[in-house]
Amino acid sequence: MKHTLHTITQNVRAFLAPYLPTQRQSVKAQSASTQKPIEAQPQLHVSFNVEEFKAKLQSLGIAVYPDLGAFQIDKQLTKKIPYSFAKKHLLLPVGEKGTSLLIATHDPFNLDAIEELRLIVNSEIETVFVPKQAIIAAIHEYYTQEGSSSDIAPGGKKDDVDSIQEENHEVYDLLNDSSELAPAVRLINFSIAEAIQQGASDIHFEPLENGLLIRYRIDGVLQNRLSPAHELQSQLLTRLKVMAKLDIAERRLPQDGRIKMRLGGKQIDFRVSTIPTVTGERIVLRILDKGNIVLGLNMIGMPEYILTAFRRAIDVPEGIILVTGPTGSGKTTTLYSAIIELQSEDTNIMTIEDPVEYRLKGIAQIGVHPKIGLTFAAGLRHILRQDPDIIMIGEIRDKETAEIAIQSALTGHLVFATLHANDAPSSIARLVDMGIEPYLISSCVIGALAQRLVRKICPACKCSYVPEADERTSFSLPVGTELFHGKGCNECSGSGYKGRHGIYEFMPLTPAIRKQLSHSPEATEICRVAIEQGMKTLRDHGKALAMQGGTTLAEILRVAKN
C-alpha cells in the first residue's frame, strides 16, 4: 500500500513511539534540563520486539528490509539529494516507484525531513525502513563514488561508519558541497578530494605574479591542475592556514601544521607546510592516507632474491640495517613493513621519526621536536632507557645520531635507520663521511638496502615497441628486443603511466666487503666488490621490470642514472 506525507499523521508516530529515536532523545533532553548526568536520571525501559515493530510498520504499508541488498541502486539517483542533506537526515534514494521516489530511512516518520526532501526533488516520496547502520554505510559508498570531487573507494571499518555523526569540528568533511559554503572553501574541498581520488601524494598551492597554480604530485611527478581566479588567492591560502591552525597574520616565516579531513567513511591526515616567496605564501599539503599504505615485505614489490636476503638480514638479533633513497621513495613503508613482520608480544619496538606519518598499533612511536630539544640524538638516548629490542630511526642526519645508533647495535639492539645516499654502497661511505670509524661500521652494519619508485605503464593504453639504438645501448639490449610503453589515455591523464612500483638493491656486508671497507671506504670500490659478490643494482632490477612490461627504460634512467 502506497503511503505519502498526507497519509502519515502524528497519531501514527505516537502509535510507534516506543520504537522511535524521539523517545530516547526526550530522556536526554529531560536530563539536560535538570542539569544532572544522564546516568542519574530514571532509566526508560522499553520492551523492544523486532518482529512486532516490523509488523506495525508493515500494517501501515511501510516495507521493512534488513539491508539494501534487495535494491539495485542507480548512482544517478544520489545526485538528486545533496550529500549534506542525506548525511544529516540519513536518507538514501534507492529507486523509483511510478512517479514517486523510493527513500530508505531508519525513521520513516521524520515528517519535516521528508517534506523538505519532497520539495527538493519535486516528487512524491515513498519510504522503506532499513536499519541505520546499513544506510550510513551506503551513503559512504554511493556518495563517495559520485563524481570527480568524490570518486574515492569507501572505507570499510565499523569505527569509520560510526564516525559520520561525530560532532568533531576539527575534522573537515570534503564531501560537503553545500551552496552555503564560500567559493574558496568549496574549491579547496574539490581540489583535495580530486587529488586523493587521483592518488596524489602532495598538493601544491603556488602563488604566481598573476594568480595561483594548484599542482598535484601523482606517481612522483608534478602535474598542473587548477588555476583559480586571482581574487580567490588570498581566501584560499587563508582558509588552508585556518584549517591547519597556523598564524594567519604571520606571512614572513615558514610554518608547519596538520589538518584532519573526512571523505565519506575515511579520515585522512595532511601535513601542511608554508613558506614565504617573493610572489606570496606557498603552501604544500602532504597527503597521509592510511588507506593507501601497503605494509608487508611480500607486498611492496621486492623481487624474490632480495626479499629472501633482506628477511635473512632482519632475523639477526643485533646490528644495523640501513635503507637509502631520496625523499618519497618509500623508505618508511619498507621499514614499517620490516618491523611489523618482527612484531610480537615479547618484543619491545620503538621508533623515532620526523614526523610520525602513520601510527602502528602496539609500537611506541616518537616524533622529534627540535624546538624543545627533542632531536633524533636526544630521543635515542631516552629510548635506550626504555629497554627496547628493536629501534627504528627515521633518519641519520649527523654524527651524534650515527654514533648512538652504532652503540645501540653494539649493545645488543636491532636498529633500522634511513640515510640519504645514491645507492647501497654509498650509504657505507656516507657514514664514514660523518666521522664514523670504518671498523665500527664493519662490526655492526648487517646490510644496506637502496630503493626507488618507478611509474608503472598504464594497463589501459599499454602497447609494444622496438627501442632505438641509444636506448638499447644504455641497457645492453640485443637488436629486435620488444619493450612496452603507454600511449596516453583518459585513465592515466595522457601520461602513459598509472601507479608505481619499487626497484631495489640489497648489499649484505659480506666478509669481502668488510675487508674492502678496512682498506678503503670509497663507494666505487665497495660497489665493485659487492657486484663481484653477486649484488644486483637498481638498474638491474629496473631492467628486469621493464623487460616484463612493468615500466619503461626511460623511467629507470629517470630515477637511477648510475
Coordinates of C-alpha atoms in Angstrom, one line a residue:
M1 CA 0.0 0.0 0.0
K2 CA 1.4 3.3 -1.0
H3 CA 1.8 6.0 1.6
T4 CA 2.7 9.7 1.3
L5 CA 3.0 12.5 3.8
H6 CA -0.7 13.0 3.5
T7 CA -1.4 9.6 5.0
I8 CA 1.1 9.8 7.9
T9 CA -0.2 11.6 11.0
Q10 CA 1.1 12.4 14.4
N11 CA -1.1 9.6 15.7
V12 CA 0.9 7.1 13.8
R13 CA 4.1 8.4 15.3
A14 CA 2.5 8.1 18.8
F15 CA 1.5 4.5 17.8
L16 CA 5.2 3.7 17.2
A17 CA 6.6 5.9 19.9
P18 CA 8.3 3.1 21.9
Y19 CA 10.3 2.1 18.9
L20 CA 11.5 5.5 17.5
P21 CA 14.5 7.6 18.4
T22 CA 12.5 10.6 19.7
Q23 CA 11.5 8.6 22.8
R24 CA 15.2 8.3 23.8
Q25 CA 16.0 11.8 22.8
S26 CA 13.3 13.1 25.2
V27 CA 15.1 11.4 28.1
K28 CA 18.3 13.2 27.1
A29 CA 16.5 16.5 26.9
Q30 CA 14.9 16.0 30.3
S31 CA 18.3 15.2 31.8
A32 CA 19.9 18.3 30.3
S33 CA 17.1 20.5 31.6
T34 CA 17.6 19.3 35.2
Q35 CA 21.4 19.8 34.8
K36 CA 22.1 16.3 36.0
P37 CA 24.1 13.5 34.4
I38 CA 22.0 11.1 32.3
E39 CA 23.1 8.2 34.5
A40 CA 21.4 9.9 37.5
Q41 CA 18.1 10.0 35.7
P42 CA 15.5 7.2 36.0
Q43 CA 16.1 5.0 33.0
L44 CA 13.3 4.5 30.5
H45 CA 12.9 0.8 29.8
V46 CA 11.2 -0.2 26.6
S47 CA 10.3 -3.7 25.7
F48 CA 11.5 -3.8 22.1
N49 CA 10.3 -6.6 20.0
V50 CA 11.8 -6.5 16.5
E51 CA 9.1 -8.7 14.9
E52 CA 6.3 -6.7 16.5
F53 CA 7.9 -3.5 15.2
K54 CA 8.2 -4.8 11.7
A55 CA 4.6 -6.0 11.8
K56 CA 3.4 -2.5 12.9
L57 CA 5.4 -0.8 10.1
Q58 CA 4.0 -3.3 7.5
S59 CA 0.5 -2.7 8.8
L60 CA 1.0 0.9 7.8
G61 CA 2.1 0.0 4.4
I62 CA 5.8 0.6 5.1
A63 CA 8.1 -2.1 3.7
V64 CA 10.8 -3.4 6.0
Y65 CA 14.2 -4.6 4.7
P66 CA 17.2 -5.9 6.8
D67 CA 19.7 -4.3 4.4
L68 CA 19.9 -2.7 1.0
G69 CA 20.7 -5.9 -0.8
A70 CA 17.3 -6.1 -2.4
F71 CA 17.8 -2.8 -4.3
Q72 CA 19.8 -2.1 -7.4
I73 CA 20.7 1.5 -6.6
D74 CA 21.3 3.8 -9.5
K75 CA 24.1 6.2 -8.6
Q76 CA 22.4 8.8 -10.7
L77 CA 19.7 9.0 -8.0
T78 CA 22.1 10.2 -5.4
K79 CA 22.6 13.3 -7.5
K80 CA 19.0 14.3 -6.7
I81 CA 19.8 14.7 -3.0
P82 CA 22.7 16.8 -1.7
Y83 CA 25.2 14.8 0.3
S84 CA 24.9 17.2 3.3
F85 CA 21.1 16.6 3.4
A86 CA 21.5 12.8 3.1
K87 CA 24.2 12.7 5.8
K88 CA 22.2 14.9 8.2
H89 CA 18.9 13.0 7.9
L90 CA 20.2 9.6 6.9
L91 CA 18.0 9.3 3.8
L92 CA 19.1 7.4 0.7
P93 CA 17.3 7.2 -2.6
V94 CA 17.1 3.5 -3.6
G95 CA 14.8 3.5 -6.6
E96 CA 11.7 4.9 -8.3
K97 CA 8.1 3.6 -8.0
G98 CA 5.8 5.1 -10.5
T99 CA 6.1 8.9 -10.1
S100 CA 7.4 8.6 -6.5
L101 CA 11.0 8.5 -5.3
L102 CA 11.7 5.5 -3.1
I103 CA 13.7 6.5 0.0
A104 CA 15.4 4.2 2.6
T105 CA 15.4 5.6 6.1
H106 CA 15.6 4.3 9.7
D107 CA 12.9 6.8 10.8
P108 CA 10.1 6.8 8.2
F109 CA 8.1 9.3 10.4
N110 CA 10.6 12.2 10.3
L111 CA 8.0 14.4 8.7
D112 CA 10.0 17.6 8.4
A113 CA 12.9 16.0 6.6
I114 CA 10.7 14.0 4.2
E115 CA 8.6 17.1 3.4
E116 CA 11.8 19.1 2.8
L117 CA 13.0 16.3 0.5
R118 CA 9.8 16.3 -1.4
L119 CA 10.3 20.0 -2.2
I120 CA 13.9 19.4 -3.1
V121 CA 13.2 16.6 -5.6
N122 CA 9.8 18.0 -6.7
S123 CA 8.3 14.5 -6.4
E124 CA 6.2 12.4 -4.1
I125 CA 8.2 10.4 -1.6
E126 CA 7.6 6.8 -0.6
T127 CA 9.7 5.4 2.3
V128 CA 11.0 2.0 3.2
F129 CA 12.6 1.0 6.6
V130 CA 16.2 0.0 6.6
P131 CA 18.5 -0.3 9.7
K132 CA 20.5 2.8 10.5
Q133 CA 24.0 1.3 10.0
A134 CA 23.1 -0.1 6.6
I135 CA 22.1 3.4 5.5
I136 CA 25.2 5.1 6.8
A137 CA 27.4 2.6 5.1
A138 CA 25.5 3.0 1.8
I139 CA 25.8 6.8 2.0
H140 CA 29.6 6.4 2.3
E141 CA 29.7 4.1 -0.6
Y142 CA 27.4 5.8 -3.2
Y143 CA 28.2 9.4 -2.4
T144 CA 32.0 8.8 -2.3
Q145 CA 31.7 7.4 -5.9
E146 CA 29.6 10.2 -7.2
G147 CA 31.9 12.3 -9.2
S148 CA 35.4 13.7 -9.8
S149 CA 35.4 15.5 -6.5
S150 CA 34.5 12.5 -4.5
D151 CA 35.4 9.4 -6.5
I152 CA 37.0 7.5 -3.6
A153 CA 36.8 3.9 -2.6
P154 CA 34.6 3.6 0.5
G155 CA 36.1 2.9 4.0
G156 CA 35.2 -0.4 5.4
K157 CA 35.5 -0.4 9.2
K158 CA 32.6 0.0 11.6
D159 CA 34.5 2.6 13.6
D160 CA 34.7 4.8 10.5
V161 CA 31.0 4.2 9.8
D162 CA 30.0 5.3 13.3
S163 CA 32.0 8.5 13.0
I164 CA 29.7 10.0 10.4
Q165 CA 27.7 11.7 13.2
E166 CA 30.6 12.7 15.5
E167 CA 30.4 16.3 16.3
N168 CA 34.2 16.9 15.9
H169 CA 34.6 20.3 14.4
E170 CA 38.3 19.8 13.8
V171 CA 37.6 17.2 11.2
Y172 CA 36.6 18.8 7.9
D173 CA 34.2 17.0 5.6
L174 CA 35.4 17.1 2.0
L175 CA 32.1 15.9 0.6
N176 CA 30.2 18.8 1.9
D177 CA 29.4 20.8 -1.3
S178 CA 26.6 22.9 0.2
S179 CA 25.9 26.1 -1.7
E180 CA 26.1 27.9 1.6
L181 CA 29.8 27.4 1.7
A182 CA 32.1 30.1 0.4
P183 CA 33.5 29.6 -3.1
A184 CA 37.1 29.3 -1.7
V185 CA 36.0 26.5 0.7
R186 CA 34.2 24.6 -2.0
L187 CA 37.2 24.9 -4.3
I188 CA 39.6 23.6 -1.6
N189 CA 37.3 20.7 -0.9
F190 CA 37.0 19.9 -4.6
S191 CA 40.7 20.1 -5.3
I192 CA 41.7 18.0 -2.2
A193 CA 39.1 15.3 -2.9
E194 CA 40.2 15.2 -6.6
A195 CA 43.8 14.8 -5.6
I196 CA 43.0 11.9 -3.3
Q197 CA 40.9 10.3 -6.0
Q198 CA 43.8 10.5 -8.5
G199 CA 46.3 9.0 -6.0
A200 CA 48.3 12.2 -5.4
S201 CA 50.9 12.3 -2.6
D202 CA 51.2 16.1 -2.4
I203 CA 49.1 19.1 -3.3
H204 CA 51.0 22.4 -4.2
F205 CA 49.3 25.8 -3.9
E206 CA 51.8 28.0 -5.7
P207 CA 51.3 31.8 -5.9
L208 CA 52.4 33.4 -9.2
E209 CA 52.6 37.0 -10.2
N210 CA 49.2 36.9 -11.8
G211 CA 47.4 34.2 -9.9
L212 CA 47.6 30.9 -8.1
L213 CA 48.6 27.5 -9.6
I214 CA 47.4 24.2 -8.0
R215 CA 49.5 21.2 -8.8
Y216 CA 49.3 17.5 -7.7
R217 CA 52.2 15.2 -7.4
I218 CA 51.0 11.9 -8.9
D219 CA 53.2 8.9 -9.1
G220 CA 56.2 11.1 -8.2
V221 CA 55.7 13.7 -10.9
L222 CA 54.0 17.1 -10.5
Q223 CA 51.0 17.8 -12.8
N224 CA 49.2 21.1 -13.3
R225 CA 45.6 21.0 -12.4
L226 CA 43.8 24.3 -11.5
S227 CA 44.4 28.0 -11.9
P228 CA 41.8 29.8 -9.6
A229 CA 40.9 33.4 -10.2
H230 CA 43.4 35.8 -8.7
E231 CA 40.8 37.3 -6.3
L232 CA 40.4 33.9 -4.6
Q233 CA 44.2 33.5 -3.9
S234 CA 44.2 35.2 -0.5
Q235 CA 41.0 33.5 0.6
L236 CA 42.3 30.0 -0.4
L237 CA 45.6 30.4 1.4
T238 CA 44.0 31.9 4.5
R239 CA 41.5 29.1 4.6
L240 CA 44.2 26.5 4.5
K241 CA 46.1 28.2 7.3
V242 CA 43.0 28.3 9.4
M243 CA 42.3 24.6 8.9
A244 CA 45.9 23.8 9.9
K245 CA 45.7 26.1 12.9
L246 CA 48.5 28.3 11.7
D247 CA 49.0 32.0 12.4
I248 CA 47.2 33.8 9.6
A249 CA 48.9 37.1 10.4
E250 CA 52.4 35.6 10.0
R251 CA 53.5 35.7 6.4
R252 CA 57.2 36.3 6.8
L253 CA 58.2 33.0 8.4
P254 CA 57.7 29.3 7.4
Q255 CA 55.1 27.4 9.4
D256 CA 54.1 23.8 9.8
G257 CA 50.7 22.3 10.8
R258 CA 48.3 19.4 10.3
I259 CA 44.8 19.0 9.0
K260 CA 42.3 16.2 9.6
M261 CA 39.7 15.7 6.9
R262 CA 36.9 13.2 6.3
L263 CA 36.0 11.8 2.9
G264 CA 33.0 9.6 3.3
G265 CA 34.0 6.9 5.9
K266 CA 37.7 7.6 5.6
Q267 CA 39.6 10.0 7.8
I268 CA 42.7 11.4 6.1
D269 CA 45.5 13.4 7.6
F270 CA 47.5 16.1 5.9
R271 CA 50.9 17.6 6.8
V272 CA 50.9 21.3 5.9
S273 CA 54.0 23.4 5.2
T274 CA 54.0 27.1 4.3
I275 CA 57.0 29.2 3.1
P276 CA 57.1 32.8 2.0
T277 CA 58.2 33.6 -1.5
V278 CA 58.5 36.8 -3.5
T279 CA 55.1 36.2 -5.1
G280 CA 53.3 35.2 -1.8
E281 CA 53.0 32.3 0.6
R282 CA 53.5 28.9 -0.9
I283 CA 51.6 26.0 0.7
V284 CA 52.2 22.3 0.2
L285 CA 49.9 19.6 1.6
R286 CA 51.4 16.1 2.1
I287 CA 48.5 13.5 2.0
L288 CA 48.8 10.9 4.6
D289 CA 46.1 8.4 3.6
K290 CA 46.2 5.4 5.8
G291 CA 44.0 3.5 3.4
N292 CA 46.7 3.7 0.7
I293 CA 49.6 2.5 2.7
V294 CA 50.5 -1.1 1.9
L295 CA 52.5 -2.8 4.6
G296 CA 54.2 -6.2 4.3
L297 CA 57.6 -7.2 2.8
N298 CA 55.9 -9.5 0.4
M299 CA 53.6 -6.7 -0.8
I300 CA 55.9 -3.8 -1.6
G301 CA 57.4 -5.2 -4.9
M302 CA 60.7 -6.7 -3.8
P303 CA 62.0 -9.4 -6.1
E304 CA 62.3 -12.8 -4.6
Y305 CA 66.1 -12.8 -4.4
I306 CA 66.2 -9.5 -2.5
L307 CA 63.2 -10.5 -0.3
T308 CA 65.0 -13.7 0.8
A309 CA 68.2 -11.9 1.6
F310 CA 66.5 -9.0 3.4
R311 CA 64.5 -11.3 5.6
R312 CA 67.6 -13.2 6.4
A313 CA 69.2 -9.9 7.5
I314 CA 66.3 -8.7 9.7
D315 CA 66.3 -12.1 11.5
V316 CA 69.7 -11.2 13.0
P317 CA 69.1 -10.2 16.7
E318 CA 71.5 -7.2 16.7
G319 CA 73.1 -4.8 14.3
I320 CA 72.1 -2.0 11.9
I321 CA 70.1 -2.3 8.7
L322 CA 70.3 0.9 6.5
V323 CA 67.6 1.9 4.0
T324 CA 68.6 4.6 1.5
G325 CA 66.8 6.6 -1.2
P326 CA 65.6 10.1 -2.0
T327 CA 62.5 11.7 -0.3
G328 CA 59.3 9.9 -1.3
S329 CA 61.0 6.7 -2.4
G330 CA 59.1 4.5 0.1
K331 CA 61.8 4.1 2.7
T332 CA 59.4 4.5 5.7
T333 CA 57.0 2.0 4.2
T334 CA 59.8 -0.6 3.9
L335 CA 60.9 0.0 7.5
Y336 CA 57.3 -0.2 8.8
S337 CA 56.9 -3.5 6.8
A338 CA 60.0 -4.9 8.4
I339 CA 59.2 -4.1 12.0
I340 CA 55.6 -5.3 11.6
E341 CA 57.0 -8.6 10.4
L342 CA 59.1 -8.7 13.5
Q343 CA 56.4 -7.6 15.9
S344 CA 55.3 -10.0 18.6
E345 CA 54.1 -9.9 22.2
D346 CA 57.6 -10.5 23.6
T347 CA 59.3 -7.7 21.6
N348 CA 59.6 -4.1 22.5
I349 CA 59.7 -2.0 19.3
M350 CA 60.3 1.8 19.5
T351 CA 60.6 4.3 16.7
I352 CA 61.7 8.0 16.5
E353 CA 60.5 9.8 13.3
D354 CA 60.2 13.2 11.8
P355 CA 57.2 13.3 11.7
V356 CA 55.3 10.2 12.7
E357 CA 53.3 9.8 9.4
Y358 CA 51.4 6.6 10.2
R359 CA 50.5 5.2 13.5
L360 CA 51.2 1.5 14.1
K361 CA 49.3 -0.5 16.7
G362 CA 51.4 -1.9 19.5
I363 CA 54.5 0.1 18.6
A364 CA 55.8 3.1 20.6
Q365 CA 56.4 5.9 18.1
I366 CA 58.0 9.2 19.0
G367 CA 58.0 12.4 16.9
V368 CA 61.1 14.7 17.0
H369 CA 60.5 18.2 18.2
P370 CA 63.8 20.2 17.8
K371 CA 62.3 23.4 19.2
I372 CA 62.1 21.9 22.6
G373 CA 65.3 19.9 22.3
L374 CA 63.8 16.5 21.3
T375 CA 66.2 15.7 18.4
F376 CA 66.9 12.3 17.0
A377 CA 70.0 12.0 19.2
A378 CA 68.2 13.2 22.4
G379 CA 65.3 10.9 21.7
L380 CA 67.5 7.9 21.0
R381 CA 69.3 8.3 24.3
H382 CA 65.9 8.2 26.1
I383 CA 64.7 5.3 24.0
L384 CA 67.7 3.2 25.2
R385 CA 66.4 3.6 28.8
Q386 CA 63.1 2.1 27.8
D387 CA 64.6 -1.4 27.3
P388 CA 63.9 -1.7 23.6
D389 CA 64.6 -4.8 21.5
I390 CA 64.2 -3.1 18.1
I391 CA 64.7 0.6 17.3
M392 CA 63.7 2.4 14.1
I393 CA 65.4 5.8 13.4
G394 CA 63.6 7.9 10.9
E395 CA 66.8 9.4 9.5
I396 CA 70.5 9.5 10.5
R397 CA 71.4 13.1 9.8
D398 CA 74.5 13.8 11.9
K399 CA 77.5 12.2 13.6
E400 CA 75.8 12.2 17.0
T401 CA 72.8 10.2 15.8
A402 CA 75.0 7.8 13.9
E403 CA 77.2 7.2 16.9
I404 CA 74.3 6.4 19.2
A405 CA 72.9 4.1 16.5
I406 CA 76.2 2.3 16.3
Q407 CA 76.4 2.0 20.1
S408 CA 72.8 0.7 20.2
A409 CA 73.7 -2.0 17.7
L410 CA 76.9 -2.9 19.6
T411 CA 75.0 -3.3 22.9
G412 CA 72.5 -5.9 21.5
H413 CA 69.8 -4.0 19.7
L414 CA 68.5 -4.4 16.2
V415 CA 68.4 -0.9 14.6
F416 CA 66.7 0.1 11.4
A417 CA 67.6 3.5 10.0
T418 CA 67.2 5.6 6.8
L419 CA 70.0 7.5 5.3
H420 CA 70.2 9.8 2.2
A421 CA 72.6 8.2 -0.3
N422 CA 72.5 7.4 -4.0
D423 CA 72.8 3.6 -3.6
A424 CA 73.5 0.9 -1.1
P425 CA 77.4 1.1 -1.2
S426 CA 77.2 4.9 -0.9
S427 CA 75.4 4.5 2.5
I428 CA 78.6 3.0 4.0
A429 CA 80.7 5.8 2.6
R430 CA 78.2 8.3 3.9
L431 CA 78.7 7.0 7.5
V432 CA 82.4 7.3 7.1
D433 CA 82.0 10.9 5.8
M434 CA 80.0 11.7 9.0
G435 CA 83.0 10.6 11.1
I436 CA 82.2 7.0 12.0
E437 CA 85.3 4.8 12.0
P438 CA 85.2 2.0 9.3
Y439 CA 85.9 -0.7 11.9
L440 CA 82.8 0.2 13.8
I441 CA 80.7 0.1 10.6
S442 CA 82.2 -3.2 9.7
S443 CA 81.4 -4.7 13.1
C444 CA 77.7 -3.7 13.3
V445 CA 76.2 -2.9 9.9
I446 CA 74.3 -6.0 8.7
G447 CA 73.3 -4.7 5.3
A448 CA 72.1 -1.7 3.2
L449 CA 69.0 -1.5 1.0
A450 CA 68.6 1.1 -1.7
Q451 CA 65.3 1.7 -3.4
R452 CA 63.4 3.9 -5.8
L453 CA 59.8 4.2 -7.1
V454 CA 59.2 4.0 -10.8
R455 CA 55.9 4.6 -12.6
K456 CA 54.1 1.6 -14.0
I457 CA 52.9 1.5 -17.5
C458 CA 49.1 2.3 -17.7
P459 CA 47.4 -1.0 -18.5
A460 CA 44.6 0.7 -20.5
C461 CA 47.0 2.1 -23.2
K462 CA 49.9 -0.3 -22.9
C463 CA 51.5 -1.2 -26.3
S464 CA 54.7 -2.8 -27.5
Y465 CA 57.5 -1.0 -29.4
V466 CA 61.1 -1.7 -30.5
P467 CA 63.6 0.6 -28.7
E468 CA 66.0 2.8 -30.6
A469 CA 69.8 2.1 -30.7
D470 CA 70.6 4.6 -27.9
E471 CA 68.1 3.1 -25.6
R472 CA 69.3 -0.5 -26.4
T473 CA 73.0 0.6 -25.8
S474 CA 72.2 2.1 -22.3
F475 CA 70.9 -1.3 -21.1
S476 CA 73.0 -3.7 -23.4
L477 CA 69.9 -5.0 -25.1
P478 CA 70.1 -7.1 -28.3
V479 CA 68.7 -5.8 -31.6
G480 CA 65.0 -6.6 -32.0
T481 CA 64.2 -6.6 -28.3
E482 CA 60.5 -5.8 -27.8
L483 CA 59.5 -3.5 -24.9
F484 CA 56.4 -1.7 -23.8
H485 CA 55.2 1.8 -23.1
G486 CA 51.9 3.7 -22.6
K487 CA 50.5 5.8 -25.4
G488 CA 48.5 8.0 -23.1
C489 CA 44.7 7.9 -22.4
N490 CA 42.0 9.2 -20.1
E491 CA 42.8 6.6 -17.5
C492 CA 46.3 8.0 -17.0
S493 CA 45.6 11.6 -17.9
G494 CA 47.7 11.3 -21.0
S495 CA 50.9 10.4 -19.2
G496 CA 51.1 6.7 -20.2
Y497 CA 51.7 5.7 -16.5
K498 CA 49.5 4.7 -13.7
G499 CA 50.7 3.6 -10.2
R500 CA 54.2 3.0 -9.0
H501 CA 56.5 0.0 -8.4
G502 CA 59.6 -0.3 -6.2
I503 CA 63.0 -1.2 -7.6
Y504 CA 65.6 -2.3 -5.1
E505 CA 69.2 -3.3 -4.5
F506 CA 70.4 -5.0 -1.3
M507 CA 74.0 -5.2 -0.2
P508 CA 74.7 -7.5 2.8
L509 CA 78.0 -6.8 4.4
T510 CA 79.9 -10.0 3.4
P511 CA 83.4 -10.7 4.7
A512 CA 84.8 -9.5 1.3
I513 CA 83.0 -6.1 1.7
R514 CA 84.2 -5.8 5.3
K515 CA 87.7 -6.4 4.2
Q516 CA 87.4 -3.8 1.4
L517 CA 86.0 -1.4 4.0
S518 CA 89.1 -1.7 6.2
H519 CA 91.3 -0.9 3.2
S520 CA 89.3 1.8 1.5
P521 CA 85.8 3.1 2.2
E522 CA 85.3 4.6 -1.2
A523 CA 81.8 3.9 -2.6
T524 CA 83.0 2.9 -6.0
E525 CA 85.3 0.2 -4.6
I526 CA 82.7 -1.1 -2.2
C527 CA 80.2 -1.3 -5.1
R528 CA 82.8 -3.2 -7.3
V529 CA 83.3 -5.8 -4.6
A530 CA 79.5 -6.1 -3.9
I531 CA 78.8 -6.7 -7.6
E532 CA 81.6 -9.3 -7.7
Q533 CA 79.8 -10.9 -4.7
G534 CA 76.6 -11.1 -6.7
M535 CA 74.8 -7.9 -5.8
K536 CA 72.3 -6.8 -8.5
T537 CA 72.0 -3.0 -8.8
L538 CA 68.9 -0.8 -9.0
R539 CA 69.3 -0.7 -12.8
D540 CA 69.5 -4.4 -13.0
H541 CA 66.2 -4.8 -11.2
G542 CA 64.7 -1.9 -13.2
K543 CA 65.8 -3.5 -16.5
A544 CA 64.2 -6.8 -15.5
L545 CA 61.0 -5.0 -14.6
A546 CA 61.0 -3.2 -18.0
M547 CA 61.6 -6.5 -19.8
Q548 CA 58.5 -7.9 -18.1
G549 CA 56.4 -4.9 -19.3
G550 CA 56.0 -3.3 -15.8
T551 CA 57.7 0.0 -16.6
T552 CA 59.8 1.7 -19.3
L553 CA 63.6 2.1 -19.7
A554 CA 63.0 5.9 -19.6
E555 CA 61.6 5.6 -16.1
I556 CA 64.6 3.6 -15.0
L557 CA 67.0 6.2 -16.4
R558 CA 65.0 9.0 -14.6
V559 CA 65.4 7.5 -11.1
A560 CA 68.6 5.5 -11.4
K561 CA 71.1 7.2 -13.7
N562 CA 74.1 5.3 -12.4

